[in-house]
Structures are given as C-alpha cells and as structure tokens.
Amino acid sequence: MMKYNTLKYMLMICLAAVTTVACTDDFVDVDSFDKNSESFFTTEEEYYEGLVAAYDLLQAGYLKNMVGEIASDNTLAGGESATDVIGIQEVDDMIHTPVNQQLRDIWSWTFAGVNRANYILEFKDNIDFPGKETILAEATFLRAYYYFDLVKWFGDVPLAVDKRFQFGDEQTVERTPKAEVYAQIEADLIYAASVLEYAPANGQFGRATKGAALALLGKVYLYQDKFSEAATVLQEVINSGQYALTQPVGADITEEGIYETLPNEAYEMLFERRGENGSESVFEVQYTDTQGAGFGCLQCVEGNVAVGFQGPRGYSGFHFDSGFSFNVPTQEAYDAYADNDIRRDLSILNIVTWNEATGSAYNEAAGYEQTGFFNRKYIPRQDDLNTGDPNLNNPANYRAIRYADVLLMAAEAINRGGLGDAQAREYLNQVRSRAGLADVTLSGNALTNAIYDERRLELMGEGHRFFDLVRTGRAAGTIPGFQAGKHELFPIPSVEIELAGNRWPQNPGY
C-alpha cells in the first residue's frame, strides 16, 4: 500500500479545539482552551480529530530518538561547534543540568501528548458510535506510550488518568512514584491490546494495533525486570505470525557488493523508504515532507527533524543530502561490528569509503567532532520534496518498535528469566541470520551478554542504547562521564519545579 494511506495523510491538521499546547515548550504555560472545548466531542468526526491530535505529538519524539543515542556510547553530539544546540552537547558530555532547553522540550512535548490523549478519554462517555472503543483504545495506547517515555527519562512524574492537566493544577499536582506510573501504563496497554486488532483501523498505517500494544507492554515489563510477564506477551506477538524480518535485497552481501551496484541500484533494506510500514514494522511514527515548517515551532513540523540534523554537512553527490552533522557514530561503534556483518554499512555510513566509491564530496571541516561516520538509517535521501526548509521536512518514518526488537526482547526475557536458553538462542539467531552471521551456541550469562551486544548492533542509531545500558546496570563504565546514582535519570526541568511552587524534589545528583 502507498504511504499516503496513513493517519497523517487522512487528516494532517492540528485543531485548535483539541490542542493542549500551542508553539510553546511548557505544558502549563499555554494559551487557554477554545471556549467550546468542553463540548467538543459531540460527533464521531470530532473524536477522530481528537485522536489525530493525540498522534501528532509522536512526531515531536524525534528529539528523544536522537538524544537517546547521543547520551550513550554510540555517538557524539557533533553539529557545527561545541556550542551548537548546547543542551545536546551537555548531554553528550554528561554535564547536563536542570536548565537545559532540549530536556525541557522532551518533558513539555511528551506531556502535551499525554494531555491530548487524556482529553479524548475525559469525554469518552459523551456519545456512542460504531468504532468508538477502537478510538478510545488507541488514545489509551498513546497515553501509555507517552508515559513510558516520561518514566524512562525522568522517573517519578505527575500522573493524570482520563483527565487533562488544567491551569492551576501545577499548584497541587505532585510527582507520582514511577511504580504507580508503570502500573497505569501496564493497565492501559492490556486494555488497548484487548480491543485492537493486528491490522490498523481503516487500513491506516501509523495507527496503534494489538501487536504494538503487546510489544510495548513486553518492553515495559522488561524495563521492570518482569521477565516471565515480558516473555509471555512478546511470544504472543511472535506466535501471531503477523510480522517477519525484512530481508535485504539488491546486492551481494559484501561491502564491495553494496558499492558495486551504485549508482544504478542502491542497496535497499529496512531503512530505505520502500521498507516503511512493512512486515517488520510493529509500530511506526509517520512523517511527511508535504508541508512547510520552520525552526520557530519544531514540535509542529510534520517532517522528521532528526533526519536533517543527522545528515553530513557540506555533502554533495549521490543518493544522500547534506544536513547539520549531529549524532555522529564513534569509531568504537563502527568497530563493534564484525567485518562480515552486513548491518555495519547499512547502519553507519563511512563517508570516506562512500565518497571514494560514488564520486561524492563532503566538507569535513564544516562539522564538530566529525568521525567520518553518519547514522545511515536516518540521514536525508535525495528523493525528498524539500518543501519549506529541507533540513526539517523529511518524510522518513521512525521505526519505534521493530520485529527484530521484539525477538531480541523476547530472547532477553527468556534468558534472564531462566525460562529456556534454547528458545532465547532461536530468537537471537533469527536476527543474526538476517545479518549474515553464524548462530551462537551460548548459554547463561554468556548468552545474556550476546543478546546485549546484538541489541546494540541491530538497533544502532535508533535511540535505544542509553536506556538499554541504564536498565541493565551497564551504563557506568560504558558511557564516558556517567555517574552512577545520578545519570540513570535526567533532571526535572527547573522551571517545572518552580511552576509547582518548588514542592517537587529534584532527581538525585542534580
């Protein structure tokens, strides 16, 4: 099916009546609701419009996906200079503080998503119509998705269920212990999975499904070391038969083969455009380049902002476009791959080798901390429409949950839960086989470490590495500058604490 058959293409508007934030970066410092907002949900169409608005904040997740790599050992901040987007540079160096614009954006934009989902659920009983429960289940899924991100980044956070945060609530609302937030996330996802089907509603790509709800529930369990529960729901996704690993096509599985096919036939795989919403996609954030945008409201952009930010500065030549040179992989990350692992050159672009093979050019002096490597999965391609600012309006979707991730999470849950290493190896080896690698025969802790390594290699550049290291207790000693007891969480933005009357405790170490 064509990409236009998505939720975003069916209704690419953000109605004032259902908007909890305008172009601002604070979930309480916003314009008042439209005067008719209390009576908005009076038709089926209005519930659908509210749902689109709740999905809309998924696109603002581009910042979380990029910073989740920069905070880890996979990449450096890059950019133009040491002061280019200073908040990202600070996270890279593990010197971030509660006064950090990018962390405040992550907090604000994610809470805006929570509020939009809760807006629908607050008025869920207004009217009845066929298909309403599907809309409510999707809104509940989105609330869980946003809250899971908030808990990962900030720990204890204010929890609202089936009601919006309103003006004045900042004076009374408290941070809810993360165990309670996790319990609500689990309940939301269990409900969503009980209602949704494996096929997206109305065939619209980008809408939550039963598989997405179960896969996210499995991840939520895994983050709490609930291995048996995680294994059960993740295996349900696997056994459903709804998903499969995308197979590489178009060239021999060698570095030379990849480059020999250029420029007539570029090597196509999961992260090229034709792989979007495919058999491996469990949940995918939809982007489009058909609308203009600007830096004044990055959370309003319909394109994937992270893609332009990660393109090589001063690039000219074949297949790719230039960008701002952020989130550059390290030499160590590149060397972590075996020479025969086909994912290396599909995940990390070696710009020197590429330029030599294609006659392209790149201005190395134009960027900061340049390693000669770029996040190939999410850098600009030349088939974009370039509507407005081409560095902001990129149509590349974000693969939030892939089937390979599900297999590796299931392998980890089964192995760490003592539920059978043979099954864990089978899931791990499915991912390795796709990469052209031999099966492993390990057991116990050696198998655990092999699964950890495989997650890094398979999910390189996708924003998961920092949180994988933290949740498994491996961040200290792996991430340069990481302080145990502090950097497991990011600081609550100081302005949020001030708005709450300085009642909230700050996260430890900040």
Coordinates of C-alpha atoms in Angstrom, one line a residue:
M1 CA 0.0 0.0 0.0
M2 CA 1.1 3.5 -0.6
K3 CA 2.4 5.7 2.2
Y4 CA -0.4 8.2 1.7
N5 CA -2.8 5.7 3.3
T6 CA -1.8 6.8 6.8
L7 CA -3.4 8.6 9.7
K8 CA -1.3 11.7 9.0
Y9 CA -2.4 11.9 5.3
M10 CA -6.0 11.3 6.1
L11 CA -6.1 14.3 8.4
M12 CA -3.0 16.5 8.5
I13 CA -4.3 19.2 10.8
C14 CA -4.0 20.0 14.5
L15 CA -7.3 21.6 15.6
A16 CA -7.2 24.5 18.0
A17 CA -10.1 22.9 19.8
V18 CA -8.0 19.8 20.7
T19 CA -4.6 21.4 21.2
T20 CA -3.2 21.4 24.7
V21 CA -0.1 23.4 23.7
A22 CA 0.5 25.9 21.0
C23 CA 4.0 26.7 19.8
T24 CA 5.4 26.8 23.3
D25 CA 7.6 24.5 25.3
D26 CA 5.7 24.1 28.6
F27 CA 2.6 22.0 29.2
V28 CA 1.2 24.6 31.7
D29 CA 2.4 27.8 30.1
V30 CA 0.0 27.7 27.2
D31 CA -3.0 29.5 25.7
S32 CA -6.3 28.7 27.2
F33 CA -8.5 26.1 25.6
D34 CA -11.0 27.2 23.0
K35 CA -14.2 28.3 24.6
N36 CA -16.1 25.3 23.1
S37 CA -13.6 22.7 24.2
E38 CA -15.7 21.3 27.0
S39 CA -18.4 20.4 24.5
F40 CA -16.2 19.4 21.6
F41 CA -16.8 15.7 21.5
T42 CA -20.3 15.6 20.0
T43 CA -19.7 13.7 16.7
E44 CA -17.7 10.8 15.5
E45 CA -15.6 13.1 13.4
E46 CA -14.6 15.1 16.4
Y47 CA -13.4 12.0 18.3
Y48 CA -11.4 11.1 15.2
E49 CA -9.9 14.7 15.0
G50 CA -9.0 14.5 18.7
L51 CA -7.2 11.2 18.1
V52 CA -5.2 12.7 15.2
A53 CA -4.1 15.5 17.5
A54 CA -3.0 12.9 20.1
Y55 CA -1.0 11.1 17.5
D56 CA 0.5 14.4 16.3
L57 CA 3.0 14.7 19.3
L58 CA 4.6 11.4 18.3
Q59 CA 6.4 13.4 15.6
A60 CA 8.0 15.6 18.3
G61 CA 9.7 12.4 19.5
Y62 CA 12.5 13.0 17.0
L63 CA 14.4 14.7 19.8
K64 CA 14.2 11.8 22.2
N65 CA 15.3 9.4 19.5
M66 CA 18.4 11.4 18.7
V67 CA 19.4 12.3 22.2
G68 CA 18.9 8.7 23.3
E69 CA 21.9 7.8 21.1
I70 CA 24.0 10.9 21.9
A71 CA 23.6 10.1 25.7
S72 CA 25.1 6.7 25.1
D73 CA 28.5 5.4 23.9
N74 CA 27.2 5.0 20.3
T75 CA 27.5 8.6 19.1
L76 CA 28.9 12.1 19.7
A77 CA 26.8 15.2 19.6
G78 CA 28.5 16.6 16.5
G79 CA 26.9 19.7 15.0
E80 CA 28.8 22.8 13.8
S81 CA 30.6 23.7 17.0
A82 CA 30.9 22.9 20.7
T83 CA 28.0 25.4 21.4
D84 CA 25.7 24.2 18.6
V85 CA 22.5 23.3 20.4
I86 CA 24.2 23.5 23.8
G87 CA 21.7 21.3 25.6
I88 CA 22.6 18.3 23.3
Q89 CA 26.3 19.0 23.8
E90 CA 25.9 18.9 27.5
V91 CA 24.0 15.6 27.4
D92 CA 26.8 14.1 25.3
D93 CA 29.4 15.2 27.9
M94 CA 27.2 14.1 30.8
I95 CA 27.3 17.7 32.3
H96 CA 23.6 18.5 31.7
T97 CA 21.7 20.4 34.4
P98 CA 18.1 21.2 35.2
V99 CA 18.5 24.2 33.0
N100 CA 18.6 22.5 29.6
Q101 CA 16.2 23.5 26.7
Q102 CA 16.2 20.2 25.0
L103 CA 15.4 18.3 28.1
R104 CA 12.6 20.8 28.8
D105 CA 11.3 20.2 25.3
I106 CA 11.2 16.5 25.8
W107 CA 9.3 17.0 29.1
S108 CA 6.9 19.5 27.6
W109 CA 6.2 17.9 24.3
T110 CA 5.7 14.5 25.8
F111 CA 3.3 15.8 28.5
A112 CA 1.4 17.6 25.6
G113 CA 0.9 14.1 24.2
V114 CA -0.4 12.8 27.5
N115 CA -2.8 15.7 27.7
R116 CA -4.2 15.2 24.2
A117 CA -4.8 11.5 24.8
N118 CA -6.5 12.3 28.2
Y119 CA -8.6 15.0 26.5
I120 CA -10.3 12.2 24.5
L121 CA -10.6 9.9 27.5
E122 CA -12.0 12.6 29.7
F123 CA -15.0 12.9 27.4
K124 CA -15.2 9.2 26.4
D125 CA -18.8 8.9 27.5
N126 CA -20.3 11.8 25.6
I127 CA -21.8 9.9 22.7
D128 CA -21.8 6.4 21.3
F129 CA -21.0 5.3 17.7
P130 CA -19.6 2.3 16.0
G131 CA -15.8 2.1 16.4
K132 CA -15.6 4.4 19.3
E133 CA -14.0 1.8 21.5
T134 CA -11.2 1.5 19.0
I135 CA -10.5 5.2 19.2
L136 CA -10.5 5.0 23.0
A137 CA -8.1 2.1 22.9
E138 CA -5.8 4.0 20.6
A139 CA -5.9 7.0 22.9
T140 CA -5.1 4.8 25.8
F141 CA -2.2 3.2 24.0
L142 CA -0.9 6.7 23.2
R143 CA -1.1 7.7 26.9
A144 CA 0.9 4.7 27.8
Y145 CA 3.4 5.3 25.1
Y146 CA 4.0 8.9 26.2
Y147 CA 4.1 8.0 29.9
F148 CA 6.6 5.2 29.3
D149 CA 8.9 7.8 27.7
L150 CA 8.5 10.2 30.6
V151 CA 9.3 7.5 33.2
K152 CA 12.4 6.4 31.2
W153 CA 13.7 9.9 31.1
F154 CA 12.6 11.4 34.4
G155 CA 11.4 8.7 36.8
D156 CA 8.6 9.9 39.1
V157 CA 6.3 12.2 37.1
P158 CA 2.8 13.7 37.6
L159 CA 0.1 11.1 36.6
A160 CA -3.3 12.0 35.2
V161 CA -5.8 9.4 34.2
D162 CA -8.8 10.2 32.0
K163 CA -8.5 13.9 32.7
R164 CA -6.3 16.8 31.5
F165 CA -3.8 18.8 33.4
Q166 CA -5.6 22.1 33.7
F167 CA -4.5 25.6 34.5
G168 CA -3.8 25.8 38.2
D169 CA -3.1 22.1 38.7
E170 CA 0.6 22.9 38.9
Q171 CA -0.1 24.3 42.3
T172 CA -1.4 20.9 43.7
V173 CA -0.2 18.1 41.4
E174 CA 2.7 16.0 42.7
R175 CA 5.2 13.6 41.2
T176 CA 3.7 10.1 41.2
P177 CA 6.1 7.3 42.1
K178 CA 7.2 5.5 39.0
A179 CA 5.9 2.2 40.2
E180 CA 2.4 3.6 40.1
V181 CA 3.0 5.1 36.7
Y182 CA 4.2 1.8 35.4
A183 CA 1.1 0.1 36.9
Q184 CA -1.1 2.5 34.9
I185 CA 1.0 2.0 31.7
E186 CA 0.5 -1.7 32.1
A187 CA -3.2 -1.4 32.6
D188 CA -3.5 0.9 29.6
L189 CA -1.7 -1.4 27.3
I190 CA -3.6 -4.5 28.5
Y191 CA -6.8 -2.7 27.7
A192 CA -5.6 -1.5 24.4
A193 CA -4.4 -5.0 23.4
S194 CA -7.8 -6.4 24.3
V195 CA -9.6 -4.1 22.0
L196 CA -7.3 -3.5 19.0
E197 CA -6.8 -5.8 16.1
Y198 CA -3.5 -6.7 14.4
A199 CA -4.5 -4.8 11.4
P200 CA -4.6 -1.0 11.8
A201 CA -8.1 0.6 11.9
N202 CA -9.4 1.5 8.5
G203 CA -6.1 0.2 7.0
Q204 CA -4.4 3.5 8.0
F205 CA -0.7 3.0 8.6
G206 CA 0.6 4.6 11.8
R207 CA -2.4 3.7 14.0
A208 CA -1.8 1.6 17.0
T209 CA -2.6 -2.1 16.8
K210 CA -2.8 -5.1 19.0
G211 CA 0.7 -6.1 18.1
A212 CA 2.0 -2.6 19.0
A213 CA 0.2 -2.7 22.4
L214 CA 1.6 -6.1 23.3
A215 CA 5.1 -5.3 22.1
L216 CA 5.2 -2.1 24.1
L217 CA 3.8 -4.0 27.1
G218 CA 6.6 -6.5 26.8
K219 CA 9.1 -3.7 26.8
V220 CA 7.5 -2.1 29.8
Y221 CA 7.7 -5.4 31.7
L222 CA 11.3 -5.9 30.6
Y223 CA 12.3 -2.4 32.0
Q224 CA 11.0 -3.6 35.3
D225 CA 12.7 -7.0 35.2
K226 CA 9.4 -8.8 35.0
F227 CA 10.9 -11.4 32.8
S228 CA 8.1 -14.0 32.8
E229 CA 5.4 -11.5 32.0
A230 CA 7.6 -9.9 29.3
A231 CA 8.3 -13.3 27.7
T232 CA 4.6 -14.2 27.7
V233 CA 3.4 -11.2 25.8
L234 CA 6.3 -10.9 23.5
Q235 CA 5.9 -14.5 22.5
E236 CA 2.3 -13.8 21.8
V237 CA 3.4 -11.2 19.3
I238 CA 5.9 -13.6 17.7
N239 CA 3.4 -16.5 17.6
S240 CA 0.8 -14.3 16.0
G241 CA 2.6 -14.7 12.6
Q242 CA 1.8 -11.1 11.8
Y243 CA 5.4 -9.9 11.5
A244 CA 8.6 -11.0 9.8
L245 CA 12.1 -9.8 9.4
T246 CA 12.7 -7.7 6.3
Q247 CA 15.2 -9.4 4.0
P248 CA 17.9 -7.4 2.3
V249 CA 17.7 -7.3 -1.5
G250 CA 19.5 -5.7 -4.4
A251 CA 23.2 -6.5 -3.9
D252 CA 25.7 -9.1 -2.8
I253 CA 26.1 -9.2 1.0
T254 CA 29.6 -7.7 1.0
E255 CA 30.8 -4.1 1.3
E256 CA 32.1 -4.3 -2.3
G257 CA 28.8 -5.7 -3.5
I258 CA 27.0 -2.8 -1.9
Y259 CA 29.1 -0.2 -3.7
E260 CA 29.3 -2.1 -7.0
T261 CA 25.6 -1.7 -7.5
L262 CA 25.8 2.1 -7.3
P263 CA 24.6 4.3 -8.8
N264 CA 22.2 2.1 -10.8
E265 CA 20.7 0.2 -7.9
A266 CA 21.3 1.3 -4.3
Y267 CA 21.3 -1.4 -1.7
E268 CA 17.7 -1.4 -0.3
M269 CA 16.9 -2.7 3.2
L270 CA 14.6 -1.9 6.1
F271 CA 15.5 1.8 6.5
E272 CA 15.2 2.8 2.9
R273 CA 11.9 4.4 2.1
R274 CA 10.4 1.4 0.3
G275 CA 10.7 -0.6 3.6
E276 CA 8.3 1.7 5.5
N277 CA 5.2 0.1 7.1
G278 CA 6.4 -3.3 6.0
S279 CA 6.4 -6.7 7.6
E280 CA 8.9 -5.8 10.3
S281 CA 7.0 -2.7 11.4
V282 CA 5.2 -3.2 14.7
F283 CA 4.7 0.5 15.4
E284 CA 6.0 3.3 13.1
V285 CA 5.7 7.0 13.5
Q286 CA 4.6 8.6 10.3
Y287 CA 6.2 11.6 8.8
T288 CA 5.7 13.6 5.6
D289 CA 7.5 16.3 3.6
T290 CA 4.4 17.9 2.0
Q291 CA 4.1 20.7 4.5
G292 CA 6.4 23.7 5.1
A293 CA 7.8 24.4 8.6
G294 CA 10.4 26.4 10.4
F295 CA 12.6 26.5 13.5
G296 CA 10.1 28.6 15.4
C297 CA 8.0 25.5 16.3
L298 CA 9.9 22.3 15.8
Q299 CA 7.2 20.3 17.6
C300 CA 4.8 21.5 14.9
V301 CA 6.8 20.1 12.0
E302 CA 5.2 17.2 10.0
G303 CA 8.6 16.0 8.8
N304 CA 11.3 14.1 10.7
V305 CA 13.5 16.8 12.0
A306 CA 16.2 14.4 13.3
V307 CA 17.0 13.2 9.7
G308 CA 18.1 16.7 8.5
F309 CA 20.0 17.2 11.8
Q310 CA 22.0 14.0 11.2
G311 CA 23.0 14.5 7.5
P312 CA 26.6 15.3 6.7
R313 CA 27.5 19.0 6.4
G314 CA 28.6 20.1 3.0
Y315 CA 27.7 16.9 1.3
S316 CA 27.2 16.8 -2.4
G317 CA 26.9 13.8 -4.6
F318 CA 24.9 10.6 -4.9
H319 CA 21.9 9.4 -3.0
F320 CA 22.2 11.4 0.2
D321 CA 21.6 15.1 1.0
S322 CA 23.5 17.3 3.4
G323 CA 22.5 18.2 6.9
F324 CA 23.8 19.5 10.2
S325 CA 26.2 16.6 11.2
F326 CA 24.6 15.8 14.6
N327 CA 24.6 12.4 16.3
V328 CA 27.8 11.1 14.6
P329 CA 28.7 7.4 15.4
T330 CA 32.1 6.8 17.0
Q331 CA 34.9 4.7 15.7
E332 CA 34.3 2.3 18.5
A333 CA 30.7 1.8 17.5
Y334 CA 31.7 1.1 13.9
D335 CA 34.4 -1.3 15.0
A336 CA 31.9 -3.2 17.2
Y337 CA 30.6 -4.9 14.1
A338 CA 32.3 -7.9 12.6
D339 CA 33.6 -7.3 9.1
N340 CA 31.1 -9.7 7.6
D341 CA 28.1 -8.2 9.5
I342 CA 26.0 -6.6 6.7
R343 CA 24.4 -4.2 9.2
R344 CA 27.6 -2.2 9.7
D345 CA 27.5 -0.4 6.4
L346 CA 23.7 -0.2 6.4
S347 CA 23.6 1.3 9.9
I348 CA 26.7 3.5 9.8
L349 CA 27.8 5.4 6.7
N350 CA 31.5 5.5 6.3
I351 CA 31.6 8.8 4.4
V352 CA 35.2 8.4 3.1
T353 CA 34.6 5.0 1.6
W354 CA 31.3 6.1 0.2
N355 CA 32.7 9.2 -1.4
E356 CA 35.5 7.2 -3.0
A357 CA 33.0 4.7 -4.4
T358 CA 30.5 7.2 -5.7
G359 CA 32.5 10.3 -6.5
S360 CA 30.6 12.3 -3.9
A361 CA 32.2 15.0 -1.7
Y362 CA 31.9 16.1 1.9
N363 CA 33.3 19.1 3.8
E364 CA 34.9 17.5 6.9
A365 CA 35.9 20.9 8.3
A366 CA 32.3 22.1 8.4
G367 CA 31.4 20.0 11.4
Y368 CA 32.3 19.5 15.0
E369 CA 33.5 16.2 16.5
Q370 CA 33.4 14.7 13.0
T371 CA 34.3 11.0 13.0
G372 CA 33.7 10.3 9.3
F373 CA 30.6 8.2 10.2
F374 CA 26.9 9.1 10.0
N375 CA 23.7 7.4 11.1
R376 CA 22.8 6.0 7.7
K377 CA 19.4 4.8 8.9
Y378 CA 18.2 8.4 9.4
I379 CA 20.1 10.8 7.1
P380 CA 18.4 12.7 4.2
R381 CA 17.9 11.0 0.8
Q382 CA 17.6 12.9 -2.4
D383 CA 14.0 11.9 -3.2
D384 CA 12.5 14.3 -0.7
L385 CA 10.1 17.0 -1.9
N386 CA 12.2 19.6 0.0
T387 CA 9.1 21.6 1.0
G388 CA 10.0 24.6 3.0
D389 CA 13.2 24.0 4.9
P390 CA 14.6 20.7 3.5
N391 CA 16.5 20.1 6.7
L392 CA 13.3 20.0 8.7
N393 CA 10.8 18.4 6.4
N394 CA 12.0 14.9 5.9
P395 CA 9.5 12.0 5.2
A396 CA 11.5 9.2 6.7
N397 CA 9.3 7.4 9.3
Y398 CA 10.7 6.4 12.7
R399 CA 10.5 2.7 13.4
A400 CA 9.5 2.9 17.1
I401 CA 9.1 -0.9 17.5
R402 CA 10.5 -3.3 15.0
Y403 CA 10.0 -7.1 14.9
A404 CA 13.8 -7.5 15.4
D405 CA 13.5 -5.6 18.7
V406 CA 10.6 -7.9 19.7
L407 CA 12.7 -11.0 19.0
L408 CA 15.7 -9.7 21.0
M409 CA 13.5 -8.5 23.9
A410 CA 11.9 -12.0 24.0
A411 CA 15.3 -13.6 23.9
E412 CA 16.5 -11.5 26.8
A413 CA 13.3 -12.0 28.9
I414 CA 13.5 -15.8 28.4
N415 CA 17.2 -16.0 29.1
R416 CA 17.3 -13.7 32.1
G417 CA 14.1 -15.2 33.5
G418 CA 15.6 -18.7 33.4
L419 CA 12.8 -19.8 31.0
G420 CA 14.9 -21.7 28.5
D421 CA 18.1 -20.8 26.7
A422 CA 17.3 -22.8 23.6
Q423 CA 14.3 -20.6 22.8
A424 CA 16.3 -17.5 23.6
R425 CA 19.0 -18.6 21.2
E426 CA 16.5 -19.3 18.5
Y427 CA 15.1 -15.8 18.6
L428 CA 18.6 -14.3 18.8
N429 CA 19.8 -16.3 15.9
Q430 CA 16.9 -15.3 13.7
V431 CA 18.3 -11.7 13.9
R432 CA 21.9 -12.8 13.4
S433 CA 21.0 -14.9 10.4
R434 CA 19.4 -11.9 8.7
A435 CA 22.7 -10.1 9.3
G436 CA 24.7 -12.8 7.6
L437 CA 26.2 -14.1 10.8
A438 CA 26.6 -17.6 12.2
D439 CA 24.4 -18.9 15.0
V440 CA 25.5 -18.7 18.6
T441 CA 25.5 -21.7 20.9
L442 CA 26.0 -19.9 24.2
S443 CA 24.1 -20.3 27.4
G444 CA 23.6 -18.5 30.7
N445 CA 25.4 -15.2 31.3
A446 CA 27.4 -15.6 28.1
L447 CA 24.1 -15.7 26.2
T448 CA 22.9 -12.7 28.1
N449 CA 25.9 -10.7 27.0
A450 CA 25.5 -11.9 23.4
I451 CA 21.9 -10.6 23.4
Y452 CA 23.0 -7.3 24.8
D453 CA 25.7 -7.0 22.1
E454 CA 23.1 -7.9 19.4
R455 CA 20.7 -5.2 20.6
R456 CA 23.4 -2.6 20.2
L457 CA 24.3 -3.8 16.7
E458 CA 20.8 -4.3 15.5
L459 CA 19.3 -1.1 16.9
M460 CA 22.3 1.1 16.3
G461 CA 21.1 4.7 15.7
E462 CA 17.5 4.2 16.8
G463 CA 17.6 5.8 20.2
H464 CA 17.5 2.8 22.5
R465 CA 21.2 2.3 23.5
F466 CA 21.3 4.7 26.5
F467 CA 18.2 3.2 28.1
D468 CA 19.3 -0.4 27.5
L469 CA 22.6 0.4 29.3
V470 CA 20.8 2.0 32.2
R471 CA 18.1 -0.6 32.7
T472 CA 20.7 -3.5 32.7
G473 CA 23.1 -1.7 35.0
R474 CA 25.9 -1.3 32.5
A475 CA 25.9 2.4 31.9
A476 CA 28.6 3.3 34.5
G477 CA 32.0 2.4 33.0
T478 CA 30.5 2.2 29.5
I479 CA 29.3 5.8 28.9
P480 CA 32.0 8.4 29.3
G481 CA 31.3 10.7 32.2
F482 CA 28.3 8.7 33.5
Q483 CA 27.9 8.9 37.3
A484 CA 26.1 6.0 39.0
G485 CA 23.3 7.2 41.2
K486 CA 22.8 10.3 39.1
H487 CA 22.7 9.9 35.4
E488 CA 20.2 7.0 35.3
L489 CA 17.6 9.7 35.1
F490 CA 17.6 13.2 33.6
P491 CA 16.8 16.2 35.7
I492 CA 13.3 17.6 36.1
P493 CA 13.5 21.0 34.2
S494 CA 14.0 23.6 36.9
V495 CA 11.2 25.8 35.5
E496 CA 8.7 22.9 36.1
I497 CA 9.7 22.7 39.7
E498 CA 9.4 26.5 40.1
L499 CA 5.9 26.4 38.5
A500 CA 4.9 23.7 41.0
G501 CA 5.8 26.1 43.9
N502 CA 9.2 24.4 44.5
R503 CA 7.4 21.5 46.1
W504 CA 8.8 18.8 43.9
P505 CA 12.2 17.2 44.8
Q506 CA 14.8 17.2 42.1
N507 CA 16.2 13.9 40.8
P508 CA 19.3 12.7 42.8
G509 CA 22.6 14.4 41.9
Y510 CA 21.1 17.5 40.2

